């Protein structure tokens, strides 16, 4: 074996070792992050029991709609099912932060409010929540945007964005508000 051959074989071996070390490091990183995620789910995951969602807890029918606490926090609670939202008509104030809390009972649904950034998926067993502010008063359509079955196209609700004074005149602390005709 000539010297130059020995040198090139040594170099090849060195590089092979470096490549193996890099692959080993990447695999180890995947294993560690995978185990980390599996043992610590993201902190904002909230679950709800689909079997009792209608009969107890936060999403019973009498608790759905818009509420305002005495300190002025506005929360909208809603449930999606094939093929409607409850409530069908949602009242919110313009220019005030509004927190949505929603879930689904049968299939994956979702909604978007008109051209606003209010947009989420509703997955059975999980509570979807986000806070947004509607800048302008007016009426918005709120369609379901996840294909959920044959009635998907017909699944939508209305959102009435009221001027804040009008909303505050209607909202009594602790009461559930909606614009569903009675
Ligand atoms: Cu519900 Cu599509």
Coordinates of C-alpha atoms and ligand atoms in Angstrom, one line a residue:
X1 CA 0.0 0.0 0.0
X2 CA 1.4 3.4 -1.0
X3 CA 1.5 6.2 1.5
X4 CA -1.0 8.3 -0.4
X5 CA -3.5 5.4 -0.4
X6 CA -3.1 5.0 3.4
X7 CA -3.7 8.8 3.8
X8 CA -6.9 8.8 1.8
X9 CA -8.3 5.7 3.6
X10 CA -7.6 7.4 6.9
X11 CA -9.4 10.6 5.7
X12 CA -12.4 8.6 4.5
X13 CA -12.7 6.8 7.8
X14 CA -12.5 10.2 9.6
X15 CA -15.3 11.6 7.5
X16 CA -17.4 8.5 7.9
X17 CA -17.2 8.8 11.6
X18 CA -18.2 12.5 11.5
X19 CA -21.2 11.7 9.4
X20 CA -22.3 8.9 11.7
X21 CA -21.9 11.2 14.7
X22 CA -24.1 13.9 13.0
X23 CA -26.8 11.3 12.2
X24 CA -26.6 10.0 15.8
X25 CA -26.9 13.5 17.2
X26 CA -30.0 14.2 15.0
X27 CA -31.7 11.0 16.0
X28 CA -31.0 11.7 19.7
X29 CA -32.5 15.2 19.3
X30 CA -35.7 13.7 17.8
X31 CA -36.0 11.1 20.5
X32 CA -35.5 13.7 23.3
X33 CA -38.0 16.3 21.8
X34 CA -40.5 13.4 21.2
X35 CA -40.3 12.2 24.7
X36 CA -40.5 15.8 26.0
X37 CA -43.7 16.5 24.1
X38 CA -45.2 13.2 25.0
X39 CA -44.6 13.7 28.7
X40 CA -45.6 17.4 28.8
X41 CA -48.5 18.4 26.6
X42 CA -48.8 22.0 25.6
X43 CA -50.1 24.0 28.6
X44 CA -53.2 25.4 27.0
X45 CA -54.9 22.1 26.1
X46 CA -58.3 22.0 27.8
X47 CA -60.5 18.9 27.6
X48 CA -64.1 18.3 28.1
X49 CA -66.1 15.1 28.3
X50 CA -68.2 14.7 25.1
X51 CA -70.7 12.4 26.8
X52 CA -71.7 14.9 29.4
X53 CA -71.1 18.2 27.5
X54 CA -74.9 18.8 27.2
X55 CA -75.8 17.8 30.8
X56 CA -73.2 19.3 33.1
X57 CA -70.4 21.9 33.3
X58 CA -69.7 24.9 31.3
X59 CA -71.4 24.0 28.0
X60 CA -74.9 23.2 29.2
X61 CA -77.5 25.0 27.0
X62 CA -78.5 27.6 29.7
X63 CA -74.8 28.7 30.0
X64 CA -74.3 29.3 26.2
X65 CA -74.2 32.7 24.7
X66 CA -72.5 35.9 25.8
X67 CA -71.8 36.8 29.4
X68 CA -70.2 39.8 31.0
X69 CA -68.6 39.6 34.5
X70 CA -68.9 42.6 36.8
X71 CA -65.3 43.5 35.9
X72 CA -66.3 43.9 32.2
X73 CA -64.8 40.7 30.8
X74 CA -66.9 39.4 27.8
X75 CA -67.1 35.7 27.1
X76 CA -68.9 33.9 24.4
X77 CA -69.6 30.2 24.9
X78 CA -70.8 28.1 22.0
X79 CA -71.3 24.5 21.0
X80 CA -71.1 23.1 17.4
X81 CA -72.9 20.0 16.3
X82 CA -74.2 18.6 12.9
X83 CA -75.4 21.0 11.6
X84 CA -75.8 24.1 13.7
X85 CA -74.2 26.3 16.3
X86 CA -75.7 27.0 19.7
X87 CA -76.5 29.9 19.9
X88 CA -77.5 30.6 16.3
X89 CA -77.0 34.3 16.8
X90 CA -74.2 35.7 18.9
X91 CA -74.0 39.2 20.4
X92 CA -70.7 40.9 21.0
X93 CA -69.6 44.5 21.6
X94 CA -67.3 46.4 19.2
X95 CA -64.0 47.7 20.5
X96 CA -63.9 45.5 23.6
X97 CA -61.9 42.2 24.0
X98 CA -64.2 39.2 23.6
X99 CA -63.1 35.7 24.6
X100 CA -64.6 32.8 22.7
X101 CA -64.9 29.3 24.3
X102 CA -66.3 26.6 22.2
X103 CA -66.4 22.9 21.6
X104 CA -68.0 20.3 19.3
X105 CA -70.1 17.3 20.2
X106 CA -70.0 15.0 17.2
X107 CA -67.5 15.8 14.5
X108 CA -64.8 18.4 13.8
X109 CA -66.3 21.8 13.0
X110 CA -64.9 25.3 12.9
X111 CA -65.9 28.8 12.3
X112 CA -64.8 32.1 11.0
X113 CA -66.6 35.4 11.7
X114 CA -67.0 37.4 8.5
X115 CA -63.8 39.1 7.5
X116 CA -62.4 39.3 11.1
X117 CA -59.6 37.3 12.5
X118 CA -62.0 35.3 14.7
X119 CA -61.3 31.8 13.4
X120 CA -60.9 28.5 15.1
X121 CA -61.5 24.7 14.8
X122 CA -63.9 23.0 17.2
X123 CA -62.8 19.5 18.1
X124 CA -64.9 17.1 20.1
X125 CA -63.4 16.6 23.6
X126 CA -61.4 19.9 23.5
X127 CA -62.2 23.5 24.4
X128 CA -61.1 26.0 21.7
X129 CA -60.5 29.4 23.1
X130 CA -59.2 32.7 21.8
X131 CA -59.6 36.4 22.5
X132 CA -60.2 39.0 19.8
X133 CA -61.7 42.5 19.4
X134 CA -64.2 43.4 16.7
X135 CA -63.3 46.9 15.5
X136 CA -66.6 47.8 13.8
X137 CA -70.3 47.4 14.7
X138 CA -72.4 45.4 12.2
X139 CA -73.8 42.1 11.3
X140 CA -71.4 39.2 10.4
X141 CA -72.0 35.8 9.1
X142 CA -70.2 32.9 10.9
X143 CA -70.0 29.8 8.6
X144 CA -68.6 26.4 9.6
X145 CA -65.4 26.0 7.8
X146 CA -64.4 22.4 8.4
X147 CA -66.2 19.8 6.3
X148 CA -68.4 18.0 8.8
X149 CA -70.9 16.0 6.7
X150 CA -73.7 16.4 4.2
X151 CA -75.2 19.5 5.9
X152 CA -71.9 21.3 6.2
X153 CA -72.9 24.1 3.6
X154 CA -76.0 24.9 5.6
X155 CA -74.2 25.3 8.9
X156 CA -73.7 28.8 10.0
X157 CA -74.6 31.4 12.6
X158 CA -74.9 35.2 12.8
X159 CA -72.8 37.5 14.9
X160 CA -74.2 40.9 15.8
X161 CA -71.4 43.4 16.7
X162 CA -73.1 46.1 18.7
X163 CA -71.7 49.6 19.5
X164 CA -70.3 49.2 23.1
X165 CA -72.9 51.5 24.7
X166 CA -75.7 49.4 23.2
X167 CA -74.1 46.2 24.3
X168 CA -73.4 47.5 27.9
X169 CA -77.1 48.6 28.1
X170 CA -78.2 45.1 27.3
X171 CA -75.7 43.1 29.2
X172 CA -76.5 42.5 32.8
X173 CA -73.6 40.9 34.7
X174 CA -74.1 37.1 35.0
X175 CA -76.9 36.9 32.4
X176 CA -76.6 35.0 29.1
X177 CA -77.1 37.2 26.0
X178 CA -77.9 36.1 22.5
X179 CA -79.8 37.5 19.5
X180 CA -81.7 34.3 18.8
X181 CA -85.4 35.3 18.3
X182 CA -87.6 34.0 21.0
Ligands
LIG1 CU1 -69.9 21.9 10.8 CU2 -69.0 22.0 8.6

